[in-house]
Coordinates of C-alpha atoms in Angstrom, one line a residue:
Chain A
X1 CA 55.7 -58.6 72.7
X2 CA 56.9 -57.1 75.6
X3 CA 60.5 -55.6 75.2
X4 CA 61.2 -54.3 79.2
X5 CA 60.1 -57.0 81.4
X6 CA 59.8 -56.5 85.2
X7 CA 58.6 -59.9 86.5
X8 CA 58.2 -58.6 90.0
X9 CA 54.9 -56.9 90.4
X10 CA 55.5 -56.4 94.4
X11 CA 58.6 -56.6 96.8
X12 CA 58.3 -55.9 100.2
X13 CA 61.0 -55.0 101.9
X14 CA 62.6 -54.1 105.7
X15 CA 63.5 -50.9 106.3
X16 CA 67.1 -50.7 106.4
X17 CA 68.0 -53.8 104.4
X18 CA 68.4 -53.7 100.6
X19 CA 65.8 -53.4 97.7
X20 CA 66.9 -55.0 94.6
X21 CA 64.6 -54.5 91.5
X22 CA 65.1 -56.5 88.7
X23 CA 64.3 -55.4 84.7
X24 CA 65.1 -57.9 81.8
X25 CA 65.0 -56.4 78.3
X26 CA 64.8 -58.7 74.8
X27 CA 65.3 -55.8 72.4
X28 CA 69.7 -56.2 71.8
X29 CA 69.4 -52.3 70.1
X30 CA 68.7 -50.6 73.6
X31 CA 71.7 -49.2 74.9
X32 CA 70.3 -46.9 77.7
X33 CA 68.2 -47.6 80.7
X34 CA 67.1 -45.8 83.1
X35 CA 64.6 -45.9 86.4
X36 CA 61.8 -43.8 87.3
X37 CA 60.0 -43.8 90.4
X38 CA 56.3 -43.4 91.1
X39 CA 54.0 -42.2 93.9
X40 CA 50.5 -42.8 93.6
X41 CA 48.6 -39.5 92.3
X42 CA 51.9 -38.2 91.0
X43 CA 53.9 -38.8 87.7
X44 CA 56.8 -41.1 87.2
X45 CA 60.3 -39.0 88.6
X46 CA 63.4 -39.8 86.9
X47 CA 65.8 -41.7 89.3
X48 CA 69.3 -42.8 87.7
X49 CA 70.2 -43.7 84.8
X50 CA 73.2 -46.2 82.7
X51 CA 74.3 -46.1 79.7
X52 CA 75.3 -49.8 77.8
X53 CA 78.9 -48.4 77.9
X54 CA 78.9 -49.0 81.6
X55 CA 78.1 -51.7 84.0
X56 CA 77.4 -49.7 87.1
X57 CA 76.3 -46.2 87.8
X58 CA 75.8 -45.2 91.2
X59 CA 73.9 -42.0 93.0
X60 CA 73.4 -42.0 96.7
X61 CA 71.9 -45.0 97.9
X62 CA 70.7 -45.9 94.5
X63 CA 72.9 -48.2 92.4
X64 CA 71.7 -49.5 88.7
X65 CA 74.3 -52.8 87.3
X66 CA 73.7 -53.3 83.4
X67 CA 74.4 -57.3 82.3
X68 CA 74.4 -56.6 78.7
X69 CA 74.9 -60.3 77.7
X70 CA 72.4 -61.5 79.9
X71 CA 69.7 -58.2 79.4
X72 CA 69.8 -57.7 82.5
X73 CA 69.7 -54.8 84.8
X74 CA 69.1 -54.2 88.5
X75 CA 68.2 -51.5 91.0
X76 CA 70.0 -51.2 94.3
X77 CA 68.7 -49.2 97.0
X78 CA 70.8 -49.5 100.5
X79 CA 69.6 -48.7 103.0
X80 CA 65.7 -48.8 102.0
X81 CA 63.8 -46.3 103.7
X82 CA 59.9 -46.1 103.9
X83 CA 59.9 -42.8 101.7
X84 CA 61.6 -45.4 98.7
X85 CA 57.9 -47.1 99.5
X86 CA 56.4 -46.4 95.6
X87 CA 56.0 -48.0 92.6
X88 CA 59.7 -48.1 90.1
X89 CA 59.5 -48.3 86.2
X90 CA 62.8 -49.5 84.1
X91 CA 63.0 -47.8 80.9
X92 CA 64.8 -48.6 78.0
X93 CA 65.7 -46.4 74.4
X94 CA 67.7 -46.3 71.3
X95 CA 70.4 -43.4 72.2
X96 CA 71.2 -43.2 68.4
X97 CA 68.0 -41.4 67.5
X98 CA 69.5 -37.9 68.2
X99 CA 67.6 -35.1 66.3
X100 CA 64.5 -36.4 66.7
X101 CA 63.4 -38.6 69.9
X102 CA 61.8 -41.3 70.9
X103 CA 59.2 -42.5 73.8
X104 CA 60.8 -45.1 76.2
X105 CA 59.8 -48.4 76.6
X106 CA 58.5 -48.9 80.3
X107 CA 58.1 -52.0 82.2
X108 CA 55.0 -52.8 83.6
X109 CA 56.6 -51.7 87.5
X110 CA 57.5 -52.8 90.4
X111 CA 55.8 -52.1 93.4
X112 CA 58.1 -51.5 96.5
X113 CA 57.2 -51.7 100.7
X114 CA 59.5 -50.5 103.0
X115 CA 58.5 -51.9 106.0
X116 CA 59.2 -50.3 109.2
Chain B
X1 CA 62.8 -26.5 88.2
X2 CA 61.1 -28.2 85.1
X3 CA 57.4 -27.9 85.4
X4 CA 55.0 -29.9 83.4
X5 CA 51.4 -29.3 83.8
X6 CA 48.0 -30.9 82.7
X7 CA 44.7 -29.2 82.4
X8 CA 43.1 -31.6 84.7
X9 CA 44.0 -34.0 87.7
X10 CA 40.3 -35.9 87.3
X11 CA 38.0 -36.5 84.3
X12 CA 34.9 -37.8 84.2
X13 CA 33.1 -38.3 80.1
X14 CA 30.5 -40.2 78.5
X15 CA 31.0 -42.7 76.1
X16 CA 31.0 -40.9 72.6
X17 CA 32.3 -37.3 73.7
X18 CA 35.6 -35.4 72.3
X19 CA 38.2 -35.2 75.0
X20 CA 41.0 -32.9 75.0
X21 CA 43.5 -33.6 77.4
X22 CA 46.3 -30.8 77.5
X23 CA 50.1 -30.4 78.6
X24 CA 51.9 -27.5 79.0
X25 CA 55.9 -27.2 79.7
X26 CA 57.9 -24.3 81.4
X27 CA 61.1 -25.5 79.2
X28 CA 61.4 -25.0 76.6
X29 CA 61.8 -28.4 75.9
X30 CA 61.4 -29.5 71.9
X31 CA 60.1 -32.8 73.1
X32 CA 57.0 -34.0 74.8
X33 CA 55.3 -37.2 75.0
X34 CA 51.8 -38.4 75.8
X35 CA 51.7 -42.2 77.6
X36 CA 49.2 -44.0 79.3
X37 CA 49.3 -46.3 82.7
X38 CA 47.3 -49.1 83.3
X39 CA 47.9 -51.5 86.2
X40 CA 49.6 -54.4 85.4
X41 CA 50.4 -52.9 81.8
X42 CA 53.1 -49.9 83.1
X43 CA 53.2 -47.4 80.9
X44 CA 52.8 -47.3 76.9
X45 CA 53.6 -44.4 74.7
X46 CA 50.9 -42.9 72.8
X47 CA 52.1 -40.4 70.6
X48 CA 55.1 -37.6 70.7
X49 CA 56.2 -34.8 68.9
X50 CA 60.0 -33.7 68.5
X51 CA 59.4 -30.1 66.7
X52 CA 56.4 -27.7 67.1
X53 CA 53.3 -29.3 64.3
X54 CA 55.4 -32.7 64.2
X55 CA 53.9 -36.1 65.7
X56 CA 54.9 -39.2 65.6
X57 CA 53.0 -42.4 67.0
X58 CA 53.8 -44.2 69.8
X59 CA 52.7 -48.2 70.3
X60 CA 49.3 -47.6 71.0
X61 CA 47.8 -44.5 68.8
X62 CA 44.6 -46.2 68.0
X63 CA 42.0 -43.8 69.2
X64 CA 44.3 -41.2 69.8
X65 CA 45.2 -37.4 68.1
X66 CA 47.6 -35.1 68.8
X67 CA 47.9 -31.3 68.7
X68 CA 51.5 -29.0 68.9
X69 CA 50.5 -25.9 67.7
X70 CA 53.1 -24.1 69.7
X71 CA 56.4 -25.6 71.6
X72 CA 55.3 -25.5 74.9
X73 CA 52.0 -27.0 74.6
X74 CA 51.0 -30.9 73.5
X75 CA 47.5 -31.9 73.5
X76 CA 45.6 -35.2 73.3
X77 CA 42.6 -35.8 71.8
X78 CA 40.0 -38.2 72.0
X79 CA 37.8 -38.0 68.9
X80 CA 35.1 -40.2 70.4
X81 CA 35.8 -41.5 73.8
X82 CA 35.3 -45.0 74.6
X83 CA 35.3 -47.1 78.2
X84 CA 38.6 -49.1 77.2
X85 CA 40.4 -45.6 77.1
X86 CA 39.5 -44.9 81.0
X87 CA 43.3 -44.8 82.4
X88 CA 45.9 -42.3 84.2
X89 CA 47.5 -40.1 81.3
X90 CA 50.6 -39.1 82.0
X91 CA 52.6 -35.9 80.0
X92 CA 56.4 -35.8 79.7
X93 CA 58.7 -33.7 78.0
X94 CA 62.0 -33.6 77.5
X95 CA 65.1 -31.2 75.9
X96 CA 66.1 -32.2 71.9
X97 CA 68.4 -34.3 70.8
X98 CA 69.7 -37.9 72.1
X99 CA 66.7 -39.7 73.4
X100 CA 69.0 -40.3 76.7
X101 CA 67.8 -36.6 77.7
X102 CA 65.5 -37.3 80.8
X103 CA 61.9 -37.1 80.1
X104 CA 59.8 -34.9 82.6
X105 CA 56.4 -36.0 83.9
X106 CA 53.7 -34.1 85.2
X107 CA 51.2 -35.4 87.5
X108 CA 48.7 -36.7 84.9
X109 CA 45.4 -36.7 84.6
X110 CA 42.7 -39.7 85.7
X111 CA 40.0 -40.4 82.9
X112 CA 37.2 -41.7 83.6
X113 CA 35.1 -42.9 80.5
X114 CA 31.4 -44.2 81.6

């Protein structure tokens, strides 16, 4: 069962406009999320990040909104620019597990075209 | 700058062979993760390890072994490598404590299983 859900596989966008990426997550315990971005031939690069105590965390251009009732978060990016062309991951984790760690749980991705 | 390395960027094995795959951090970092990407399945966590000689498994181990015989260092084994386990393996690694600590990727390595 999939607990991170990104039901967007593609999303082509116009350079300049906004690129909203969607994640939906079914597991109620995850209470931090976070974005990664990917290049092809590269590994995933940590983007931004929110924790369930917020509803909006902002960095630049980049802006992630948290729904906690509906399981819901988004990725704003404004303006797009053909560099944000790549493929984005929502992750999700327990932040209670200090001491040890755990992996995050990924979504499958979200494959983003800025088009000029 | 956190650096995360793995041995190899492209790997080509037969059916049947041991694979190591290995992961090396400039950190320090207690943490360090081994996950696997598959189109149109994202990424799933393997196995990680939270202390030097301590592994835990991830949601998809079957297959799998792991190796952290010193901090800096996490490697993935393959006792007997098999076509379904031709994917991009990524390496991350991250500082201890809460789990929100970001996780570090380095630029994984392609496996190619024939």
């Amino acid at each position: 069962d999939q607990q991170v859900k990104q039901n967007s596989p593609s999303l082509s966008v116009q350079e300049g406009r906004i690129s909203i990426l969607n994640c939906d997550y079914t597991n109620s315990m995850f209470d931090y999320f976070l974005w990664y971005k990917k290049y092809p031939a590269e590994g995933p690069t940590f983007l931004i990040s929110i924790s369930s105590i917020k509803d909006k965390n902002e960095d630049g251009r980049f802006t992630v909104f948290l729904n906690k009732s509906a399981k819901h978060l988004s990725l704003h990016i404004v303006p797009s620019q053909p560099g944000d062309s790549a493929v984005y991951f929502c992750a999700a984790t327990l932040s209670y597990s200090g001491g040890g760690a755990d992996g995050l749980t990924f979504g499958k991705g979200t494959h983003l075209i800025i088009q000029p | 700058d956190v650096k995360v390395t793995q041995s190899s960027r492209y790997l080509v094995k037969r059916t049947g062979e041991k694979v190591f795959l290995e992961c090396v951090q400039d950190m320090d970092h207690e943490n360090m993760f081994w996950y696997r990407q598959d189109p149109g399945l994202g990424l799933r966590l393997i196995y990680f390890s939270y202390d030097v000689k301590m592994k835990e498994k991830g949601d998809i181990p079957e297959g799998y072994s792991v190796s952290r015989e010193k901090k800096e260092r996490f490697s993935l084994i393959l006792e007997s490598a098999s076509t379904n386990q031709t994917s991009m393996y990524l390496c991350a690694s991250s500082q201890v404590g809460l789990s929100t600590d970001t996780q570090y990727f380095g630029p994984g390595t392609r496996l190619t299983v024939l």
